[in-house]
Every structure is written in structure tokens, then in C-alpha cells.
Amino acid sequence: MADLPVGVVRLGRDDRILETNRAFVSWCGDDVLGRLFSDFFVETEDFLPDEGGSLRLCVSRVDPKRAAFVMRTVDVDGSVLVVIDASARRRAGQALRASLQLAQRTRHRLELIIAASIAFAAARSVDRLADILATTTAQAFAAEESAVFLADDSDTLILAAGSNPLAGYFDDTRVRAGTRQWREVVKISGPDEAEKVTPGLGRAMREQGVEALIATPIVHAGMRLGAWACFFRHPRTFDEEAVPLADALAGQAGQTLTTIQLQNQLEHAAFHDETTGLPNRRMLEERPRIDVGGAILAILFIDLDGFKAVNDRLGHDQGDEVLREVARRLSENVRDEDVLARYGGDEFVVISSVGTSSDAQRIAERLRAAVASPIVSLPEGMGLTASIGVARTIDHDEQRPLDSLIRAADHAMYRAKSAGGNRVQFSDDPNTDRP
């Protein structure tokens, strides 16, 4: 018994050690006789349990790195334990269990990425995409709060979705993106670590009860589009899968965000005038009917008197500057709910809801006066005026197609121009109301 390569222990009926061999003593020390076996080994969970069997996995109280299988044989005097070293097996089992757990987490997060990819693809607006990203990141990392920041034209990060518990620290949810140097995932576990990353951040986390955070820039094709962050109000560490998952979600969001922004730019370019930035004729033609908040519509067709001379004498570049100035003046003299569009060349259209013909007259005269005011960039003796034609629906004719109203206003404009210009002329179309 003494020279066996395994531990052999004789226990009395009270489970105290009566006799043992050298192997067991080498593991547990000389002072073993008379003591309980449980003073030296305690049963632990086995990753492959011996269901219904006689083997039990135990871990040493003397050396926690040592594990052993223990098999008990009971007799009339007590029992005999055979203790087989299983340290290597336990280490392998722990590694296997960790791998299985990591595989399960990876599968779960992969499912989240796939679900996020599908949700991102369905997003048709930047706001919707930001909402999906905030929800997805919070779920993926089991965070109490998450926030998505998007960069505006001045490279300032603005809160677009979610909530930011460190809003006071981040200057009321606005951060100058150009001053932030990080270009990769930032993981912070605890305020002390936060203070080492950015002075003041640890203090803010303590004040707001934030225990950890993870933040990731949203970058696509080398351009930083924004960032997202998750905030934890419980102690949190991050495993090796955290960074790949964060990068994957940010990468998908960046690609989708770029696509949506490009679509928005293309749509804006298709329906807006490049020179003035106003809606263009195509936008009006794509909207056969329009609602500007009232049952009665007034259509003002504006043609600039004297603009051809500006182009001929000063060139098209100066002409474009004049058009932008006219667009600015017109914009300042219509309401937010009105529609102002550049119809083509030196022609503009205003669509407004009015109560009476006198309201339409006042609007037209106000716009005419705005155009006629001197333009400082033009030489002395050169100026612009406007010929304005007005067509207005009558109460029961609110469903009349927009293009027919524009044509009626256009004809009225030509009558105003033929009469010398710089005046307002109402349509004589019998289907429109007259002042």
C-alpha cells in the first residue's frame, strides 16, 4: 500500500484517517492521521460527471491546483479511499468548459450580429438606424444604458439615440470629435481605470453610478461617422470576444449609415436646385397634389425682370450669385409651412395656404418688393424686379391638380410681364378665385 502510485487512505467509521500511504502524505503533509479526510479534499463539480458511478472529483484544500478522483469502498471497520491524481484532467476540463462557454457566447453574439444586419438593412433613415444600433449594442453587452452619437457637418458628435448617463461630462451630449484621439474600441472596467484613460472620466463615472463602459467609433472608408457606447451600472469586465463584437456592430452600422446618407444625398440632389438649394421643378411634378396646412392654395409664379441683362453683362457666375440672393429674400418672406421652389432659369414658384384673395395679394406684393430692393453686388443702374402671376383655388376645388394651378399662375405671370413687369397679376382662369 505504501508504494502505490495513488493515494490510499483507511478511514474509521467517523471518517477520520487511520492509515495512509506515502503518495497521500506527499500531497497533504505528514500531519494527516486522526484528521478528517474533508480537511484535505473537498468534492467539486466535474465537467463530465460520473452519473451513478463511484468516482467523485475532489480538489485539494492544501494545494488548490491539485485535483483527484476519489473512490470509496465501505467495510465493517469504516472505509478505504483510493485517491487518483486528476489535476491534468481537471485543467483540461476547465479549459474545455471555458471553450464551450466562449463558443456559446460567440454563437449568441453571432446571432445578434446577423439579427442586427437584417435590422440595419431594413432601416430607411438615419434616426431609425441609430435606434436599432442603440438597442442592439445594449442587448449584445447586457448593458443598462447605451448611446449612439453621430457626427454633424462640423465634426461634432451629437446624441442620436439612447441615453448618455455622462451627459454632463460630455458637455451636454456634444463632443468635438476632432479632439478625441481614439480610433479603436475602448474598454473601461471601473472608475480608477477610467481616470487613467481620460482625466475626469473616473470622477464622472463615480458621480453617475457608472461602473464600466465600452465605446467604439463608427468608421467607414476611413471616415469617422460617429460612435456608440454602452454603460454598465454593475461591475463589468470584458472577454476577448468584446472587441470583435464591438467592431462588427460598428462596421455594419457604418456601412449602412453611409448607404443611407448617400441615398439621402442623391434624393436631395434629384429634387433640389444645385444653385439655390431650393426644391426644384421635379419635386413639384412628383407631387401632383400638395397640402400646406389649409384648404385653399395660392400659387405664385415669379419671373425676374432684367435677369437676362445680368447674365449677358456680368456672366453666369454673377448671375448665380444674384439667383442665390433672390432665393434668400424669397425664403425670408414666406412662412415655414409654405413651399418655395426654383422652377427653372429665373423662375420661382411659391405655394401657400391662404384664407382670402387679399392674403394672396399681400404675399405676392411682399415678395415683389423683396425682389425689387437694390442688390449691392449689381452695378449702379442695374437691378431686378419681379412679374408675379397668382392662381388660387376656390373652397370646393381643393383637389385640383397642382400642375394646372401652376399653368394658370404661369399664364397670369406672362400677362404681368406683358403689361410692363414689376407687378402682380391674378389668373383669369374661371376655375380660380379672383381678388
PDB file of C-alpha atoms in Angstrom, residues 194-418:
ATOM      1  CA  ALA A 194     -11.267  55.412 -16.487  1.00  0.00           C
ATOM      2  CA  GLU A 195      -9.229  58.123 -14.810  1.00  0.00           C
ATOM      3  CA  LYS A 196      -6.068  56.733 -16.407  1.00  0.00           C
ATOM      4  CA  VAL A 197      -7.712  56.824 -19.849  1.00  0.00           C
ATOM      5  CA  THR A 198      -9.179  60.335 -19.626  1.00  0.00           C
ATOM      6  CA  PRO A 199      -8.714  62.661 -16.623  1.00  0.00           C
ATOM      7  CA  GLY A 200     -12.082  63.475 -15.103  1.00  0.00           C
ATOM      8  CA  LEU A 201     -13.883  60.479 -16.593  1.00  0.00           C
ATOM      9  CA  GLY A 202     -13.446  58.384 -13.443  1.00  0.00           C
ATOM     10  CA  ARG A 203     -14.935  61.169 -11.315  1.00  0.00           C
ATOM     11  CA  ALA A 204     -17.908  61.451 -13.667  1.00  0.00           C
ATOM     12  CA  MET A 205     -18.479  57.692 -13.560  1.00  0.00           C
ATOM     13  CA  ARG A 206     -18.479  57.689  -9.753  1.00  0.00           C
ATOM     14  CA  GLU A 207     -20.906  60.606  -9.611  1.00  0.00           C
ATOM     15  CA  GLN A 208     -23.281  58.984 -12.083  1.00  0.00           C
ATOM     16  CA  GLY A 209     -23.004  55.441 -10.711  1.00  0.00           C
ATOM     17  CA  VAL A 210     -21.385  54.005 -13.844  1.00  0.00           C
ATOM     18  CA  GLU A 211     -19.104  51.047 -13.111  1.00  0.00           C
ATOM     19  CA  ALA A 212     -17.855  50.276 -16.634  1.00  0.00           C
ATOM     20  CA  LEU A 213     -18.233  51.272 -20.257  1.00  0.00           C
ATOM     21  CA  ILE A 214     -17.283  50.190 -23.746  1.00  0.00           C
ATOM     22  CA  ALA A 215     -17.137  52.675 -26.623  1.00  0.00           C
ATOM     23  CA  THR A 216     -16.467  52.172 -30.313  1.00  0.00           C
ATOM     24  CA  PRO A 217     -16.000  54.645 -33.169  1.00  0.00           C
ATOM     25  CA  ILE A 218     -18.203  54.169 -36.226  1.00  0.00           C
ATOM     26  CA  VAL A 219     -15.855  54.378 -39.188  1.00  0.00           C
ATOM     27  CA  HIS A 220     -16.370  53.574 -42.857  1.00  0.00           C
ATOM     28  CA  ALA A 221     -13.859  54.007 -45.688  1.00  0.00           C
ATOM     29  CA  GLY A 222     -11.558  55.923 -43.354  1.00  0.00           C
ATOM     30  CA  MET A 223     -14.218  58.455 -42.357  1.00  0.00           C
ATOM     31  CA  ARG A 224     -15.417  58.623 -38.760  1.00  0.00           C
ATOM     32  CA  LEU A 225     -19.184  58.883 -38.826  1.00  0.00           C
ATOM     33  CA  GLY A 226     -19.881  58.706 -35.102  1.00  0.00           C
ATOM     34  CA  ALA A 227     -19.553  56.397 -32.117  1.00  0.00           C
ATOM     35  CA  TRP A 228     -21.608  54.190 -29.845  1.00  0.00           C
ATOM     36  CA  ALA A 229     -21.157  53.431 -26.165  1.00  0.00           C
ATOM     37  CA  CYS A 230     -22.607  51.053 -23.579  1.00  0.00           C
ATOM     38  CA  PHE A 231     -22.748  51.980 -19.892  1.00  0.00           C
ATOM     39  CA  PHE A 232     -22.880  49.486 -17.028  1.00  0.00           C
ATOM     40  CA  ARG A 233     -24.149  50.201 -13.532  1.00  0.00           C
ATOM     41  CA  HIS A 234     -22.685  46.933 -12.246  1.00  0.00           C
ATOM     42  CA  PRO A 235     -19.031  45.774 -12.160  1.00  0.00           C
ATOM     43  CA  ARG A 236     -18.122  44.500 -15.612  1.00  0.00           C
ATOM     44  CA  THR A 237     -15.063  43.023 -17.268  1.00  0.00           C
ATOM     45  CA  PHE A 238     -14.754  42.273 -20.969  1.00  0.00           C
ATOM     46  CA  ASP A 239     -13.630  38.977 -22.515  1.00  0.00           C
ATOM     47  CA  GLU A 240     -11.654  38.546 -25.714  1.00  0.00           C
ATOM     48  CA  GLU A 241     -14.850  38.483 -27.777  1.00  0.00           C
ATOM     49  CA  ALA A 242     -15.872  42.003 -26.758  1.00  0.00           C
ATOM     50  CA  VAL A 243     -13.654  43.865 -29.224  1.00  0.00           C
ATOM     51  CA  PRO A 244     -14.519  41.753 -32.310  1.00  0.00           C
ATOM     52  CA  LEU A 245     -18.230  42.055 -31.495  1.00  0.00           C
ATOM     53  CA  ALA A 246     -17.998  45.807 -30.960  1.00  0.00           C
ATOM     54  CA  ASP A 247     -16.073  46.249 -34.203  1.00  0.00           C
ATOM     55  CA  ALA A 248     -18.546  44.086 -36.119  1.00  0.00           C
ATOM     56  CA  LEU A 249     -21.574  46.067 -34.949  1.00  0.00           C
ATOM     57  CA  ALA A 250     -19.841  49.384 -35.601  1.00  0.00           C
ATOM     58  CA  GLY A 251     -18.685  48.198 -39.034  1.00  0.00           C
ATOM     59  CA  GLN A 252     -22.157  47.097 -40.084  1.00  0.00           C
ATOM     60  CA  ALA A 253     -23.685  50.312 -38.770  1.00  0.00           C
ATOM     61  CA  GLY A 254     -21.062  52.410 -40.567  1.00  0.00           C
ATOM     62  CA  GLN A 255     -21.691  50.681 -43.880  1.00  0.00           C
ATOM     63  CA  THR A 256     -25.467  51.068 -43.558  1.00  0.00           C
ATOM     64  CA  LEU A 257     -25.151  54.679 -42.397  1.00  0.00           C
ATOM     65  CA  THR A 258     -23.002  55.514 -45.415  1.00  0.00           C
ATOM     66  CA  THR A 259     -25.562  53.918 -47.733  1.00  0.00           C
ATOM     67  CA  ILE A 260     -28.456  55.840 -46.165  1.00  0.00           C
ATOM     68  CA  GLN A 261     -26.558  59.131 -46.283  1.00  0.00           C
ATOM     69  CA  LEU A 262     -25.649  58.541 -49.928  1.00  0.00           C
ATOM     70  CA  GLN A 263     -29.271  57.764 -50.755  1.00  0.00           C
ATOM     71  CA  ASN A 264     -30.348  60.933 -48.950  1.00  0.00           C
ATOM     72  CA  GLN A 265     -27.774  62.967 -50.868  1.00  0.00           C
ATOM     73  CA  LEU A 266     -28.880  61.502 -54.193  1.00  0.00           C
ATOM     74  CA  GLU A 267     -32.535  62.125 -53.360  1.00  0.00           C
ATOM     75  CA  HIS A 268     -31.774  65.669 -52.266  1.00  0.00           C
ATOM     76  CA  ALA A 269     -29.784  66.321 -55.435  1.00  0.00           C
ATOM     77  CA  ALA A 270     -32.595  64.926 -57.569  1.00  0.00           C
ATOM     78  CA  PHE A 271     -35.249  67.141 -56.003  1.00  0.00           C
ATOM     79  CA  HIS A 272     -33.293  70.299 -55.207  1.00  0.00           C
ATOM     80  CA  ASP A 273     -31.712  73.025 -57.263  1.00  0.00           C
ATOM     81  CA  GLU A 274     -27.918  72.962 -57.130  1.00  0.00           C
ATOM     82  CA  THR A 275     -27.529  76.742 -57.352  1.00  0.00           C
ATOM     83  CA  THR A 276     -30.021  77.911 -54.729  1.00  0.00           C
ATOM     84  CA  GLY A 277     -30.581  74.763 -52.673  1.00  0.00           C
ATOM     85  CA  LEU A 278     -34.343  75.177 -53.102  1.00  0.00           C
ATOM     86  CA  PRO A 279     -36.713  72.400 -54.159  1.00  0.00           C
ATOM     87  CA  ASN A 280     -36.784  72.134 -57.954  1.00  0.00           C
ATOM     88  CA  ARG A 281     -39.387  71.642 -60.650  1.00  0.00           C
ATOM     89  CA  ARG A 282     -39.068  67.868 -60.473  1.00  0.00           C
ATOM     90  CA  MET A 283     -40.126  67.877 -56.817  1.00  0.00           C
ATOM     91  CA  LEU A 284     -43.269  69.799 -57.724  1.00  0.00           C
ATOM     92  CA  GLU A 285     -44.001  67.464 -60.618  1.00  0.00           C
ATOM     93  CA  GLU A 286     -43.564  64.426 -58.361  1.00  0.00           C
ATOM     94  CA  ARG A 287     -46.214  65.848 -56.042  1.00  0.00           C
ATOM     95  CA  PRO A 288     -49.372  66.205 -58.133  1.00  0.00           C
ATOM     96  CA  ARG A 289     -51.255  67.436 -55.082  1.00  0.00           C
ATOM     97  CA  ILE A 290     -49.926  69.257 -52.049  1.00  0.00           C
ATOM     98  CA  ASP A 291     -51.163  70.095 -48.582  1.00  0.00           C
ATOM     99  CA  VAL A 292     -49.643  73.161 -46.930  1.00  0.00           C
ATOM    100  CA  GLY A 293     -51.959  73.279 -43.987  1.00  0.00           C
ATOM    101  CA  GLY A 294     -55.062  74.907 -45.484  1.00  0.00           C
ATOM    102  CA  ALA A 295     -57.955  74.029 -47.766  1.00  0.00           C
ATOM    103  CA  ILE A 296     -57.255  76.920 -50.156  1.00  0.00           C
ATOM    104  CA  LEU A 297     -53.978  77.155 -52.071  1.00  0.00           C
ATOM    105  CA  ALA A 298     -52.405  80.192 -53.660  1.00  0.00           C
ATOM    106  CA  ILE A 299     -49.833  79.514 -56.385  1.00  0.00           C
ATOM    107  CA  LEU A 300     -47.423  82.376 -57.123  1.00  0.00           C
ATOM    108  CA  PHE A 301     -45.362  82.118 -60.308  1.00  0.00           C
ATOM    109  CA  ILE A 302     -42.429  84.557 -60.149  1.00  0.00           C
ATOM    110  CA  ASP A 303     -40.306  85.599 -63.117  1.00  0.00           C
ATOM    111  CA  LEU A 304     -37.379  88.001 -62.687  1.00  0.00           C
ATOM    112  CA  ASP A 305     -37.436  91.136 -64.839  1.00  0.00           C
ATOM    113  CA  GLY A 306     -33.966  92.184 -66.002  1.00  0.00           C
ATOM    114  CA  PHE A 307     -32.146  88.980 -65.127  1.00  0.00           C
ATOM    115  CA  LYS A 308     -31.080  88.293 -68.728  1.00  0.00           C
ATOM    116  CA  ALA A 309     -29.120  91.551 -68.726  1.00  0.00           C
ATOM    117  CA  VAL A 310     -27.278  90.455 -65.572  1.00  0.00           C
ATOM    118  CA  ASN A 311     -26.193  87.227 -67.228  1.00  0.00           C
ATOM    119  CA  ASP A 312     -25.268  88.910 -70.510  1.00  0.00           C
ATOM    120  CA  ARG A 313     -23.242  91.735 -68.963  1.00  0.00           C
ATOM    121  CA  LEU A 314     -21.791  90.160 -65.824  1.00  0.00           C
ATOM    122  CA  GLY A 315     -21.609  86.469 -66.696  1.00  0.00           C
ATOM    123  CA  HIS A 316     -23.256  83.359 -65.370  1.00  0.00           C
ATOM    124  CA  ASP A 317     -21.225  83.202 -62.162  1.00  0.00           C
ATOM    125  CA  GLN A 318     -22.537  86.606 -61.137  1.00  0.00           C
ATOM    126  CA  GLY A 319     -25.954  85.538 -62.336  1.00  0.00           C
ATOM    127  CA  ASP A 320     -25.855  82.538 -59.997  1.00  0.00           C
ATOM    128  CA  GLU A 321     -24.937  84.821 -57.094  1.00  0.00           C
ATOM    129  CA  VAL A 322     -27.937  87.003 -57.899  1.00  0.00           C
ATOM    130  CA  LEU A 323     -30.197  83.946 -58.029  1.00  0.00           C
ATOM    131  CA  ARG A 324     -28.966  82.873 -54.605  1.00  0.00           C
ATOM    132  CA  GLU A 325     -29.658  86.347 -53.244  1.00  0.00           C
ATOM    133  CA  VAL A 326     -33.162  86.331 -54.689  1.00  0.00           C
ATOM    134  CA  ALA A 327     -33.778  82.856 -53.228  1.00  0.00           C
ATOM    135  CA  ARG A 328     -32.653  84.112 -49.814  1.00  0.00           C
ATOM    136  CA  ARG A 329     -35.001  87.098 -49.977  1.00  0.00           C
ATOM    137  CA  LEU A 330     -37.931  84.992 -51.055  1.00  0.00           C
ATOM    138  CA  SER A 331     -37.211  82.466 -48.297  1.00  0.00           C
ATOM    139  CA  GLU A 332     -37.225  85.224 -45.699  1.00  0.00           C
ATOM    140  CA  ASN A 333     -40.635  86.403 -46.856  1.00  0.00           C
ATOM    141  CA  VAL A 334     -42.555  83.121 -46.898  1.00  0.00           C
ATOM    142  CA  ARG A 335     -43.678  81.022 -43.953  1.00  0.00           C
ATOM    143  CA  ASP A 336     -42.084  77.767 -42.852  1.00  0.00           C
ATOM    144  CA  GLU A 337     -45.156  75.832 -43.965  1.00  0.00           C
ATOM    145  CA  ASP A 338     -45.113  77.385 -47.452  1.00  0.00           C
ATOM    146  CA  VAL A 339     -43.308  75.738 -50.369  1.00  0.00           C
ATOM    147  CA  LEU A 340     -40.720  77.747 -52.299  1.00  0.00           C
ATOM    148  CA  ALA A 341     -39.114  76.189 -55.374  1.00  0.00           C
ATOM    149  CA  ARG A 342     -36.918  77.258 -58.259  1.00  0.00           C
ATOM    150  CA  TYR A 343     -38.934  76.257 -61.293  1.00  0.00           C
ATOM    151  CA  GLY A 344     -36.160  76.859 -63.812  1.00  0.00           C
ATOM    152  CA  GLY A 345     -33.969  79.672 -65.145  1.00  0.00           C
ATOM    153  CA  ASP A 346     -35.099  82.840 -63.417  1.00  0.00           C
ATOM    154  CA  GLU A 347     -38.494  81.440 -62.416  1.00  0.00           C
ATOM    155  CA  PHE A 348     -39.670  80.603 -58.906  1.00  0.00           C
ATOM    156  CA  VAL A 349     -42.905  79.124 -57.564  1.00  0.00           C
ATOM    157  CA  VAL A 350     -44.456  79.711 -54.147  1.00  0.00           C
ATOM    158  CA  ILE A 351     -47.284  77.514 -52.838  1.00  0.00           C
ATOM    159  CA  SER A 352     -49.095  78.908 -49.820  1.00  0.00           C
ATOM    160  CA  SER A 353     -52.299  78.312 -47.901  1.00  0.00           C
ATOM    161  CA  VAL A 354     -54.400  81.481 -47.665  1.00  0.00           C
ATOM    162  CA  GLY A 355     -57.725  82.471 -46.247  1.00  0.00           C
ATOM    163  CA  THR A 356     -58.745  85.098 -48.781  1.00  0.00           C
ATOM    164  CA  SER A 357     -57.673  86.598 -52.088  1.00  0.00           C
ATOM    165  CA  SER A 358     -56.409  89.624 -50.189  1.00  0.00           C
ATOM    166  CA  ASP A 359     -54.000  87.329 -48.293  1.00  0.00           C
ATOM    167  CA  ALA A 360     -52.607  86.074 -51.602  1.00  0.00           C
ATOM    168  CA  GLN A 361     -52.303  89.659 -52.853  1.00  0.00           C
ATOM    169  CA  ARG A 362     -50.356  90.716 -49.751  1.00  0.00           C
ATOM    170  CA  ILE A 363     -47.974  87.764 -50.050  1.00  0.00           C
ATOM    171  CA  ALA A 364     -47.317  88.492 -53.721  1.00  0.00           C
ATOM    172  CA  GLU A 365     -46.711  92.209 -53.103  1.00  0.00           C
ATOM    173  CA  ARG A 366     -44.343  91.416 -50.252  1.00  0.00           C
ATOM    174  CA  LEU A 367     -42.315  89.113 -52.498  1.00  0.00           C
ATOM    175  CA  ARG A 368     -42.345  91.617 -55.352  1.00  0.00           C
ATOM    176  CA  ALA A 369     -40.982  94.329 -53.046  1.00  0.00           C
ATOM    177  CA  ALA A 370     -38.297  91.963 -51.689  1.00  0.00           C
ATOM    178  CA  VAL A 371     -37.001  91.268 -55.203  1.00  0.00           C
ATOM    179  CA  ALA A 372     -37.093  94.957 -56.196  1.00  0.00           C
ATOM    180  CA  SER A 373     -34.927  96.030 -53.266  1.00  0.00           C
ATOM    181  CA  PRO A 374     -31.442  97.026 -54.566  1.00  0.00           C
ATOM    182  CA  ILE A 375     -28.841  94.269 -54.791  1.00  0.00           C
ATOM    183  CA  VAL A 376     -25.494  95.668 -53.652  1.00  0.00           C
ATOM    184  CA  SER A 377     -23.464  93.340 -55.872  1.00  0.00           C
ATOM    185  CA  LEU A 378     -25.015  94.780 -59.060  1.00  0.00           C
ATOM    186  CA  PRO A 379     -23.623  97.906 -60.769  1.00  0.00           C
ATOM    187  CA  GLU A 380     -25.486 101.167 -60.368  1.00  0.00           C
ATOM    188  CA  GLY A 381     -28.431 101.369 -62.722  1.00  0.00           C
ATOM    189  CA  MET A 382     -28.819  97.597 -62.922  1.00  0.00           C
ATOM    190  CA  GLY A 383     -31.490  95.959 -60.809  1.00  0.00           C
ATOM    191  CA  LEU A 384     -34.196  93.359 -60.760  1.00  0.00           C
ATOM    192  CA  THR A 385     -37.938  93.379 -60.408  1.00  0.00           C
ATOM    193  CA  ALA A 386     -40.459  90.571 -60.487  1.00  0.00           C
ATOM    194  CA  SER A 387     -43.529  89.757 -62.536  1.00  0.00           C
ATOM    195  CA  ILE A 388     -45.813  87.581 -60.413  1.00  0.00           C
ATOM    196  CA  GLY A 389     -48.798  85.570 -61.558  1.00  0.00           C
ATOM    197  CA  VAL A 390     -51.236  84.237 -58.960  1.00  0.00           C
ATOM    198  CA  ALA A 391     -53.711  81.372 -59.214  1.00  0.00           C
ATOM    199  CA  ARG A 392     -55.908  80.449 -56.284  1.00  0.00           C
ATOM    200  CA  THR A 393     -58.279  77.570 -55.684  1.00  0.00           C
ATOM    201  CA  ILE A 394     -61.815  78.143 -54.561  1.00  0.00           C
ATOM    202  CA  ASP A 395     -63.175  76.409 -51.497  1.00  0.00           C
ATOM    203  CA  HIS A 396     -64.775  73.444 -53.241  1.00  0.00           C
ATOM    204  CA  ASP A 397     -61.873  72.990 -55.672  1.00  0.00           C
ATOM    205  CA  GLU A 398     -59.178  71.920 -53.204  1.00  0.00           C
ATOM    206  CA  GLN A 399     -58.490  68.672 -55.095  1.00  0.00           C
ATOM    207  CA  ARG A 400     -57.491  70.449 -58.289  1.00  0.00           C
ATOM    208  CA  PRO A 401     -54.165  69.085 -59.656  1.00  0.00           C
ATOM    209  CA  LEU A 402     -51.161  71.216 -58.828  1.00  0.00           C
ATOM    210  CA  ASP A 403     -49.825  71.346 -62.388  1.00  0.00           C
ATOM    211  CA  SER A 404     -52.994  73.022 -63.685  1.00  0.00           C
ATOM    212  CA  LEU A 405     -52.745  75.673 -60.979  1.00  0.00           C
ATOM    213  CA  ILE A 406     -49.080  76.302 -61.856  1.00  0.00           C
ATOM    214  CA  ARG A 407     -50.020  76.673 -65.533  1.00  0.00           C
ATOM    215  CA  ALA A 408     -52.734  79.180 -64.630  1.00  0.00           C
ATOM    216  CA  ALA A 409     -50.273  81.159 -62.492  1.00  0.00           C
ATOM    217  CA  ASP A 410     -47.703  80.989 -65.307  1.00  0.00           C
ATOM    218  CA  HIS A 411     -50.185  82.487 -67.784  1.00  0.00           C
ATOM    219  CA  ALA A 412     -51.006  85.251 -65.301  1.00  0.00           C
ATOM    220  CA  MET A 413     -47.274  85.959 -64.918  1.00  0.00           C
ATOM    221  CA  TYR A 414     -46.921  86.451 -68.682  1.00  0.00           C
ATOM    222  CA  ARG A 415     -49.779  88.929 -68.587  1.00  0.00           C
ATOM    223  CA  ALA A 416     -47.973  90.820 -65.817  1.00  0.00           C
ATOM    224  CA  LYS A 417     -44.745  90.856 -67.813  1.00  0.00           C
ATOM    225  CA  SER A 418     -46.554  91.956 -70.975  1.00  0.00           C
TER     226      SER A 418
END
